[in-house]
Short mmCIF file of C-alpha atoms in Angstrom, two decimals:
data_model
loop_
_atom_site.label_atom_id
_atom_site.label_comp_id
_atom_site.label_asym_id
_atom_site.label_seq_id
_atom_site.Cartn_x
_atom_site.Cartn_y
_atom_site.Cartn_z
CA MET P 46 -5.26 -6.87 -25.58
CA LYS P 47 -5.24 -10.00 -23.12
CA GLN P 48 -1.90 -11.10 -21.57
CA ASP P 49 -0.04 -14.29 -21.70
CA MET P 50 0.56 -16.03 -18.19
CA ILE P 51 2.86 -18.02 -16.70
CA VAL P 52 1.19 -19.83 -13.54
CA VAL P 53 3.76 -20.24 -10.72
CA LEU P 54 2.53 -23.17 -8.10
CA ASP P 55 3.30 -22.94 -4.88
CA LEU P 56 4.76 -25.97 -3.00
CA GLY P 57 6.51 -24.02 -0.33
CA SER P 58 8.85 -22.19 -1.35
CA THR P 59 9.63 -18.45 0.08
CA GLU P 60 10.53 -17.12 -3.21
CA ASN P 61 7.18 -17.44 -5.16
CA THR P 62 6.99 -13.49 -5.22
CA VAL P 63 10.58 -13.07 -6.59
CA LEU P 64 9.68 -15.62 -9.14
CA ALA P 65 6.91 -14.11 -10.58
CA ARG P 66 8.64 -10.40 -10.16
CA ALA P 67 11.04 -12.05 -12.20
CA ILE P 68 8.67 -13.13 -15.04
CA ARG P 69 6.62 -10.05 -14.67
CA GLU P 70 10.38 -8.25 -15.64
CA LEU P 71 10.70 -10.14 -19.07
CA GLY P 72 7.30 -8.24 -19.93
CA VAL P 73 5.02 -11.58 -19.43
CA TYR P 74 2.16 -11.76 -16.55
CA SER P 75 2.65 -14.07 -14.37
CA GLU P 76 0.30 -15.46 -11.22
CA ILE P 77 0.79 -17.43 -7.94
CA HIS P 78 -1.55 -20.11 -7.33
CA PRO P 79 -1.74 -22.60 -4.40
CA HIS P 80 -0.56 -26.25 -5.35
CA ASP P 81 -3.84 -28.21 -5.52
CA ILE P 82 -5.64 -26.02 -7.76
CA THR P 83 -7.49 -27.93 -9.91
CA ALA P 84 -7.09 -28.78 -14.11
CA GLY P 85 -10.13 -26.90 -14.90
CA GLU P 86 -9.31 -23.99 -12.51
CA VAL P 87 -6.38 -23.36 -14.49
CA LYS P 88 -8.60 -23.86 -17.63
CA ALA P 89 -10.25 -21.23 -16.39
CA LEU P 90 -7.75 -18.40 -16.26
CA GLU P 91 -7.08 -16.81 -19.61
CA ASN P 92 -4.04 -17.66 -21.83
CA VAL P 93 -2.45 -19.48 -19.63
CA ARG P 94 1.27 -20.32 -21.54
CA GLY P 95 3.40 -22.60 -19.00
CA ILE P 96 2.94 -23.61 -15.20
CA ILE P 97 6.48 -23.50 -12.73
CA LEU P 98 5.92 -25.84 -9.69
CA ASN P 99 7.96 -23.62 -7.14
CA GLY P 100 8.95 -26.24 -4.08
CA GLY P 101 10.98 -25.27 -1.05
CA GLU P 102 11.44 -25.35 2.78
CA ASN P 103 7.55 -25.35 3.23
CA ARG P 104 6.47 -28.47 1.46
CA ILE P 105 6.27 -30.72 4.46
CA VAL P 106 2.66 -29.88 5.20
CA ASP P 107 1.17 -32.17 8.64
CA GLY P 108 3.49 -34.25 7.62
CA LYS P 109 3.07 -35.02 3.75
CA GLU P 110 4.48 -33.62 1.25
CA VAL P 111 2.92 -31.63 -1.14
CA GLU P 112 1.96 -32.31 -4.49
CA VAL P 113 -0.11 -30.85 -7.55
CA ASN P 114 -3.31 -32.49 -9.28
CA PRO P 115 -1.79 -35.22 -11.69
CA GLU P 116 -4.32 -34.04 -14.02
CA LEU P 117 -2.52 -30.95 -14.71
CA TYR P 118 0.31 -32.95 -16.52
CA THR P 119 -2.46 -33.72 -19.60
CA LEU P 120 -3.33 -29.46 -19.75
CA GLY P 121 -1.06 -29.65 -22.70
CA TYR P 122 0.92 -26.95 -21.12
CA PRO P 123 4.60 -26.57 -20.83
CA VAL P 124 5.95 -27.45 -16.80
CA ILE P 125 8.86 -27.29 -15.44
CA ALA P 126 10.01 -28.05 -11.55
CA ILE P 127 12.31 -26.46 -9.36
CA ASP P 128 13.24 -28.13 -5.59
CA CYS P 129 10.48 -31.00 -6.57
CA PRO P 130 11.89 -33.33 -9.07
CA SER P 131 9.11 -34.57 -11.27
CA ALA P 132 9.71 -37.29 -14.67
CA LYS P 133 6.75 -35.73 -16.21
CA CYS P 134 8.26 -31.97 -16.50
CA GLU P 135 10.06 -30.27 -18.90
CA LYS P 136 13.06 -29.56 -16.45
CA CYS P 137 13.70 -29.49 -12.82
CA TYR P 138 16.02 -27.02 -11.25
CA THR P 139 17.31 -27.13 -7.29
CA ASN P 140 17.24 -23.54 -7.19
CA LEU P 141 15.50 -20.54 -8.89
CA PRO P 142 16.58 -20.55 -13.16
CA ASP P 143 18.70 -17.56 -13.73
CA LYS P 144 17.37 -15.06 -15.87
CA GLU P 145 18.84 -16.49 -19.62
CA ALA P 146 17.30 -20.09 -18.29
CA LEU P 147 14.06 -18.49 -17.31
CA LYS P 148 13.82 -16.38 -20.75
CA SER P 149 14.40 -19.45 -22.53
CA PHE P 150 11.68 -21.44 -20.91
CA VAL P 151 8.74 -18.41 -21.17
CA PHE P 152 10.13 -17.35 -24.77
CA ASP P 153 11.13 -20.53 -26.34
CA THR P 154 9.31 -23.75 -24.70
CA CYS P 155 6.30 -21.48 -23.68
CA LYS P 156 5.70 -19.45 -26.92
CA ALA P 157 4.88 -16.43 -24.51
CA GLU P 158 4.30 -12.69 -26.03
CA ALA P 159 6.01 -10.07 -23.72
CA ASN P 160 2.70 -8.11 -24.17
CA TRP P 161 2.78 -7.39 -20.11
CA ASN P 162 2.71 -3.56 -19.69
CA MET P 163 1.16 -1.29 -17.53
CA LYS P 164 -1.06 0.74 -21.19
CA ASN P 165 -2.58 -3.12 -21.76
CA PHE P 166 -2.83 -3.57 -18.44
CA ILE P 167 -5.32 -0.78 -17.87
CA GLU P 168 -6.90 -1.41 -21.18
CA ASP P 169 -7.83 -5.03 -19.98
CA GLN P 170 -9.65 -3.58 -16.26
CA ILE P 171 -11.06 -1.27 -17.80
CA GLU P 172 -12.70 -3.50 -19.94
CA GLN P 173 -13.47 -5.96 -17.19
CA ILE P 174 -14.75 -3.07 -15.43
CA LYS P 175 -17.32 -2.00 -16.94
CA LYS P 176 -18.22 -5.93 -17.58
CA GLN P 177 -18.62 -6.08 -14.03
CA VAL P 178 -20.38 -2.99 -12.97
CA GLY P 179 -22.97 -1.80 -15.86
CA ASP P 180 -24.54 0.73 -15.03
CA LYS P 181 -24.53 0.39 -11.57
CA LYS P 182 -23.01 2.61 -8.60
CA VAL P 183 -19.70 1.83 -6.88
CA LEU P 184 -18.73 3.31 -4.05
CA LEU P 185 -15.20 3.89 -2.77
CA ALA P 186 -13.23 5.11 0.83
CA LEU P 187 -11.11 7.82 -1.15
CA SER P 188 -8.28 8.22 1.82
CA GLY P 189 -5.60 9.90 -0.98
CA GLY P 190 -3.08 7.10 -0.13
CA VAL P 191 -1.60 5.72 -3.23
CA ASP P 192 -3.42 2.38 -3.74
CA SER P 193 -7.08 4.14 -3.12
CA SER P 194 -6.18 6.84 -5.47
CA VAL P 195 -5.03 4.77 -8.16
CA VAL P 196 -8.05 2.76 -8.14
CA ALA P 197 -10.50 5.61 -7.94
CA ALA P 198 -8.09 7.30 -10.98
CA MET P 199 -9.22 3.89 -12.62
CA LEU P 200 -12.74 3.53 -12.08
CA ILE P 201 -13.24 6.97 -12.75
CA LYS P 202 -11.62 6.29 -16.07
CA ALA P 203 -14.20 2.97 -16.48
CA ILE P 204 -17.58 4.37 -15.63
CA GLY P 205 -17.13 8.13 -14.46
CA GLN P 206 -20.16 9.50 -12.70
CA GLN P 207 -21.21 5.92 -11.60
CA LEU P 208 -18.32 6.14 -9.12
CA VAL P 209 -18.90 7.52 -5.64
CA CYS P 210 -15.99 8.90 -3.72
CA VAL P 211 -16.06 9.32 0.01
CA HIS P 212 -13.04 11.51 1.62
CA VAL P 213 -13.23 11.55 5.15
CA ASN P 214 -10.96 14.12 6.90
CA HIS P 215 -10.57 13.04 10.65
CA GLY P 216 -8.74 15.90 11.34
CA LEU P 217 -4.96 13.73 11.65
CA MET P 218 -4.24 13.87 8.05
CA ARG P 219 -0.92 15.69 7.04
CA LYS P 220 -0.89 19.86 5.64
CA ASN P 221 -3.17 20.32 2.68
CA GLU P 222 -2.92 16.35 1.95
CA SER P 223 -7.41 16.72 2.04
CA GLU P 224 -7.04 19.40 0.10
CA GLY P 225 -4.85 18.02 -2.07
CA VAL P 226 -7.78 15.06 -2.83
CA VAL P 227 -10.19 17.57 -3.35
CA LYS P 228 -7.82 19.41 -5.94
CA VAL P 229 -7.05 16.16 -7.91
CA PHE P 230 -10.08 13.91 -8.14
CA ARG P 231 -13.02 16.92 -7.66
CA ASP P 232 -11.59 19.71 -9.30
CA GLU P 233 -9.20 18.12 -12.23
CA LEU P 234 -10.59 14.73 -12.76
CA LYS P 235 -14.04 15.97 -11.64
CA ALA P 236 -14.94 12.69 -9.83
CA ASN P 237 -18.02 12.88 -8.52
CA LEU P 238 -16.15 13.12 -4.32
CA ILE P 239 -17.96 13.65 -1.30
CA TYR P 240 -15.66 15.31 1.53
CA ILE P 241 -16.50 14.75 4.69
CA ASP P 242 -14.65 17.14 7.82
CA ALA P 243 -14.93 15.32 10.54
CA SER P 244 -12.21 16.60 12.48
CA GLU P 245 -13.80 17.66 15.60
CA ARG P 246 -15.64 14.54 15.90
CA PHE P 247 -12.69 12.47 16.11
CA LEU P 248 -10.83 14.88 18.07
CA THR P 249 -13.44 15.16 20.76
CA LYS P 250 -13.62 11.37 20.81
CA LEU P 251 -9.96 11.19 21.08
CA GLU P 252 -9.67 13.72 24.16
CA ASN P 253 -7.59 12.41 26.68
CA VAL P 254 -6.61 8.93 25.22
CA ALA P 255 -3.33 8.31 25.88
CA ASP P 256 -3.24 4.45 25.16
CA PRO P 257 -2.08 3.67 21.55
CA GLU P 258 -4.14 0.62 20.41
CA GLN P 259 -7.06 2.38 22.11
CA LYS P 260 -6.55 5.68 19.94
CA ARG P 261 -6.57 3.31 16.79
CA LYS P 262 -9.51 1.53 17.50
CA ILE P 263 -11.15 4.60 18.45
CA ILE P 264 -9.97 6.30 14.99
CA GLY P 265 -10.82 2.93 12.79
CA GLY P 266 -14.27 2.61 14.80
CA GLU P 267 -14.81 6.29 14.10
CA PHE P 268 -13.70 6.12 10.11
CA ILE P 269 -15.91 2.90 9.42
CA ARG P 270 -19.61 4.90 11.30
CA VAL P 271 -18.93 7.90 9.26
CA PHE P 272 -18.76 6.21 6.32
CA GLU P 273 -21.22 3.83 6.81
CA GLU P 274 -23.60 6.93 8.10
CA GLU P 275 -22.81 8.29 4.44
CA ALA P 276 -23.16 5.02 2.77
CA ARG P 277 -26.64 4.77 3.92
CA LYS P 278 -27.46 8.37 2.37
CA LEU P 279 -26.62 6.77 -0.68
CA GLU P 280 -28.73 4.69 -3.40
CA GLY P 281 -28.39 2.41 -5.87
CA ILE P 282 -24.84 1.38 -4.43
CA ASP P 283 -24.13 -1.88 -5.29
CA PHE P 284 -20.58 -2.19 -5.76
CA LEU P 285 -17.38 -1.22 -3.03
CA GLY P 286 -14.27 -0.19 -4.51
CA GLN P 287 -11.14 -1.83 -3.11
CA GLY P 288 -7.69 -1.16 -2.87
CA THR P 289 -6.45 -4.90 -2.49
CA ILE P 290 -2.91 -5.19 -4.16
CA TYR P 291 -1.18 -8.29 -4.85
CA PRO P 292 1.16 -8.47 -1.56
CA ASP P 293 -1.86 -8.21 0.14
CA ILE P 294 -3.48 -11.26 -0.99
CA ILE P 295 -0.19 -12.88 -0.95
CA GLU P 296 0.78 -12.24 3.23
CA SER P 297 -3.22 -13.70 3.91
CA GLY P 298 -1.01 -16.92 3.67
CA THR P 299 -1.25 -20.36 1.52
CA LYS P 300 -1.27 -23.57 2.51
CA THR P 301 2.12 -24.06 2.74
CA ALA P 302 2.93 -20.80 4.04
CA LYS P 303 2.09 -18.97 7.23
CA THR P 304 0.32 -15.98 7.22
CA VAL P 305 2.13 -12.52 7.68
CA LYS P 306 -1.30 -10.63 7.97
CA SER P 307 -4.76 -10.88 7.22
CA HIS P 308 -6.03 -9.59 4.16
CA HIS P 309 -9.35 -7.60 4.99
CA ASN P 310 -11.62 -7.55 2.05
CA VAL P 311 -13.07 -4.11 3.04
CA GLY P 312 -10.70 -2.45 5.05
CA GLY P 313 -12.17 -3.56 8.65
CA LEU P 314 -15.81 -2.33 7.29
CA PRO P 315 -18.93 -4.05 8.84
CA GLU P 316 -20.24 -7.05 7.61
CA ASP P 317 -23.67 -5.80 7.29
CA LEU P 318 -22.39 -3.50 4.01
CA GLN P 319 -23.33 -6.18 1.57
CA PHE P 320 -21.23 -4.97 -1.53
CA ALA P 321 -20.03 -6.96 -4.39
CA LEU P 322 -15.93 -5.88 -4.47
CA VAL P 323 -14.35 -4.15 -7.49
CA GLU P 324 -10.60 -5.17 -7.09
CA PRO P 325 -8.30 -3.89 -9.75
CA LEU P 326 -5.59 -3.33 -8.26
CA LYS P 327 -5.44 -7.23 -6.61
CA GLN P 328 -2.70 -8.05 -9.42
CA LEU P 329 -0.09 -5.40 -9.15
CA PHE P 330 2.53 -5.54 -6.80
CA LYS P 331 3.33 -2.31 -4.94
CA ASP P 332 5.63 -0.73 -7.71
CA GLU P 333 3.28 -1.56 -10.22
CA VAL P 334 0.51 0.28 -8.61
CA ARG P 335 2.70 3.45 -8.65
CA ALA P 336 3.10 2.71 -12.25
CA CYS P 337 -0.09 2.20 -13.05
CA GLY P 338 -1.23 5.66 -11.20
CA LEU P 339 1.40 7.34 -13.63
CA GLU P 340 0.35 5.54 -16.68
CA LEU P 341 -3.44 7.33 -15.61
CA GLY P 342 -2.06 10.64 -15.01
CA LEU P 343 -1.81 11.26 -11.39
CA PRO P 344 0.41 13.90 -10.06
CA ARG P 345 3.76 11.73 -9.00
CA GLU P 346 3.60 13.47 -5.84
CA MET P 347 0.58 11.45 -5.21
CA VAL P 348 1.73 8.29 -6.48
CA TYR P 349 5.14 8.02 -4.80
CA ARG P 350 3.24 9.76 -1.25
CA GLN P 351 4.42 8.49 1.80
CA PRO P 352 3.47 5.31 3.54
CA PHE P 353 1.44 6.85 6.63
CA PRO P 354 -0.34 5.08 8.95
CA GLY P 355 -4.17 4.62 9.17
CA PRO P 356 -4.73 6.59 12.53
CA GLY P 357 -2.74 9.33 10.54
CA LEU P 358 -0.48 11.83 12.69
CA GLY P 359 -3.30 10.39 15.90
CA VAL P 360 0.15 7.79 16.54
CA ARG P 361 2.71 10.38 16.00
CA CYS P 362 1.38 13.27 18.67
CA LEU P 363 2.26 10.48 21.26
CA GLY P 364 0.57 9.77 23.93
CA ALA P 365 -3.14 11.85 24.63
CA ILE P 366 -3.46 13.90 21.18
CA THR P 367 -3.46 18.01 22.07
CA ARG P 368 -4.16 19.93 19.46
CA ASP P 369 -1.38 22.19 19.90
CA ARG P 370 0.99 19.08 19.30
CA LEU P 371 -0.98 17.41 17.06
CA ALA P 372 -0.50 21.36 14.96
CA ALA P 373 3.34 20.76 15.66
CA VAL P 374 3.79 17.51 14.23
CA ARG P 375 1.68 18.64 10.89
CA GLU P 376 3.66 21.44 10.69
CA SER P 377 7.11 19.98 11.41
CA ASP P 378 6.06 17.06 9.24
CA ALA P 379 5.67 19.88 6.52
CA ILE P 380 8.92 21.75 6.56
CA LEU P 381 10.84 17.83 6.66
CA ARG P 382 8.97 17.29 3.40
CA GLU P 383 9.64 20.23 2.34
CA GLU P 384 13.27 20.18 2.60
CA PHE P 385 13.58 16.27 1.84
CA ALA P 386 12.45 17.76 -1.38
CA ARG P 387 14.72 20.24 -2.10
CA ALA P 388 17.60 17.67 -1.01
CA GLY P 389 16.43 15.25 -3.44
CA LEU P 390 16.49 12.26 -0.50
CA ASP P 391 12.57 11.96 -0.77
CA LYS P 392 13.67 10.01 -3.82
CA THR P 393 15.86 7.93 -1.99
CA VAL P 394 15.04 7.62 1.79
CA TRP P 395 11.82 5.06 1.99
CA GLN P 396 10.05 6.68 5.05
CA TYR P 397 10.54 9.77 7.17
CA PHE P 398 8.26 11.62 9.27
CA THR P 399 8.30 14.26 12.72
CA VAL P 400 6.70 12.99 15.80
CA VAL P 401 5.85 15.31 18.91
CA PRO P 402 6.02 13.41 22.38
CA ASP P 403 4.05 14.17 25.50
CA PHE P 404 6.67 15.95 27.44
CA LYS P 405 8.47 19.39 27.56
CA SER P 406 11.47 20.42 28.21
CA VAL P 407 13.09 24.08 29.85
CA GLY P 408 14.67 26.58 26.83
CA MET P 409 15.22 29.94 25.41
CA LYS P 410 12.81 31.96 22.95
CA ASN P 411 13.03 35.90 22.80
CA HIS P 412 15.90 36.10 25.35
CA GLU P 413 13.45 34.48 27.88
CA ARG P 414 13.29 31.09 29.12
CA CYS P 415 10.58 28.91 27.57
CA PHE P 416 9.03 25.48 28.44
CA ASP P 417 7.68 23.80 25.20
CA TYR P 418 7.45 20.52 23.15
CA THR P 419 10.35 18.44 21.33
CA VAL P 420 10.00 17.32 17.66
CA ILE P 421 11.99 13.90 16.57
CA ILE P 422 12.88 13.20 13.42
CA ARG P 423 12.65 9.76 11.97
CA ALA P 424 14.03 8.66 8.11
CA ILE P 425 15.25 5.23 7.51
CA ASN P 426 15.20 3.03 4.42
CA THR P 427 13.31 -1.06 4.29
CA ILE P 428 13.27 -3.52 1.73
CA ASP P 429 10.44 -5.79 3.10
CA ALA P 430 9.60 -3.04 6.21
CA MET P 431 10.73 -5.66 8.55
CA THR P 432 14.18 -4.58 9.21
CA ALA P 433 15.02 -0.97 9.37
CA SER P 434 18.14 1.17 8.90
CA ILE P 435 18.64 4.82 9.81
CA GLU P 436 19.51 7.02 7.26
CA ARG P 437 22.87 8.74 7.42
CA LEU P 438 21.70 12.86 6.99
CA ASP P 439 24.03 15.10 5.64
CA TRP P 440 24.29 17.60 8.48
CA ASP P 441 23.93 20.65 6.10
CA VAL P 442 20.45 19.05 5.39
CA LEU P 443 19.57 18.39 9.37
CA GLU P 444 20.48 21.57 10.42
CA VAL P 445 18.06 23.60 8.14
CA ILE P 446 15.49 21.45 8.70
CA THR P 447 16.25 21.85 12.35
CA ASN P 448 16.31 25.85 12.14
CA ARG P 449 13.07 26.26 10.31
CA ILE P 450 11.40 24.00 12.67
CA LEU P 451 12.60 26.11 15.88
CA ALA P 452 11.92 29.18 13.77
CA GLU P 453 8.56 28.50 12.14
CA VAL P 454 6.57 25.87 14.32
CA PRO P 455 5.05 27.58 17.60
CA ASN P 456 5.78 26.02 21.54
CA VAL P 457 8.52 23.87 19.88
CA ASN P 458 12.22 24.79 21.25
CA ARG P 459 14.41 21.15 20.56
CA VAL P 460 14.69 18.94 17.67
CA CYS P 461 15.83 15.56 17.87
CA TYR P 462 17.02 12.90 15.24
CA ASP P 463 16.07 9.72 16.07
CA MET P 464 19.06 6.85 15.39
CA SER P 465 17.14 3.60 16.45
CA PRO P 466 17.04 0.80 13.64
CA LYS P 467 14.51 -1.70 13.42
CA PRO P 468 14.84 -3.82 15.70
CA PRO P 469 15.19 -3.16 18.73
CA ALA P 470 12.70 0.06 17.40
CA THR P 471 9.88 -0.38 15.29
CA ILE P 472 9.01 2.37 12.33
CA GLU P 473 6.39 4.14 14.18
CA PHE P 474 6.37 5.19 18.01
CA GLU P 475 2.72 3.80 18.34
#
């Protein structure tokens, strides 16, 4: 079923996503488009029921006030404006309309149906994937992260064995994470999965490298090379699956808003990998991606996987990576996640992890002096990751975690809790 759509045109507002999400919460699909979209481009969108002109503080560009194409008013769609009065609109608001006013516009004025839900979305995307791909093959880098996992599940449902998943274990994954990817996708979903254990290759390249940026570049560059090598072994690949989601596109900037971060269509892959993109999640916000994953039958623990940096534990094993400290990070992180889940904190804390710095301190183990590493626990809450507050852990929970780490993780004699908010600290240490 094709969902009805309300189009939000960006005329300089900083609240486009707030408005789009409010419409989706009413059960009606919404998309954000640039202010200078043409009438032809709007007509090409399916099932448009109304248009909202969303103005704001960034409406002045190069000294001029941005305007919509006048021809949009001739299409016959109901139009309302926010912060940008226009005699051609049904109604003008100085601020975002409240829920009742928005509901009235969407349902009473636009006659839209509340048919935006995950079941309908998945059905539509599967139909589009089949139409786009035909009998060709799709290649997907399956990291085990939320976005790539949901894309994989949807592509498996749509084209089955025509999807080729490549999972590269760079030796910097969390405990049992690669094994979990293989179990879910190869064993349970019967995916066409290529598993590459490149741990030694990555760790050898990273020996004696202490600079965080250099570590990131080595890990990212080596991943591209491994993936490219596998791609060259395959025949008949015409498409590249990509876990692009809606915030990636929005954060790439518009004509009235500065770029938050660049959106890389192929995740930094080299330009000579000439594939057409398949991006079935590009219309979804993060919480909608998770809902989509659950609807597709993925395990909850995979769908609600903790945020994890691309370089993995490589940026949580501070300084030059050593195998004993990498093992300490992996084991202590697993204990932290187990105890957070036991205490129900995995449902309330946004992100939590451990790091191991590259220094040792004096301690006592088995009645003898020892010179071992420190594990630092970090647990933070945030809405947008721009600022973050510290989770006030229950003392008993923290004590259990500490005692387990000290007893179960080799080469560790001290546990600390990071009390630094963002700013001045960042979420990750490197």
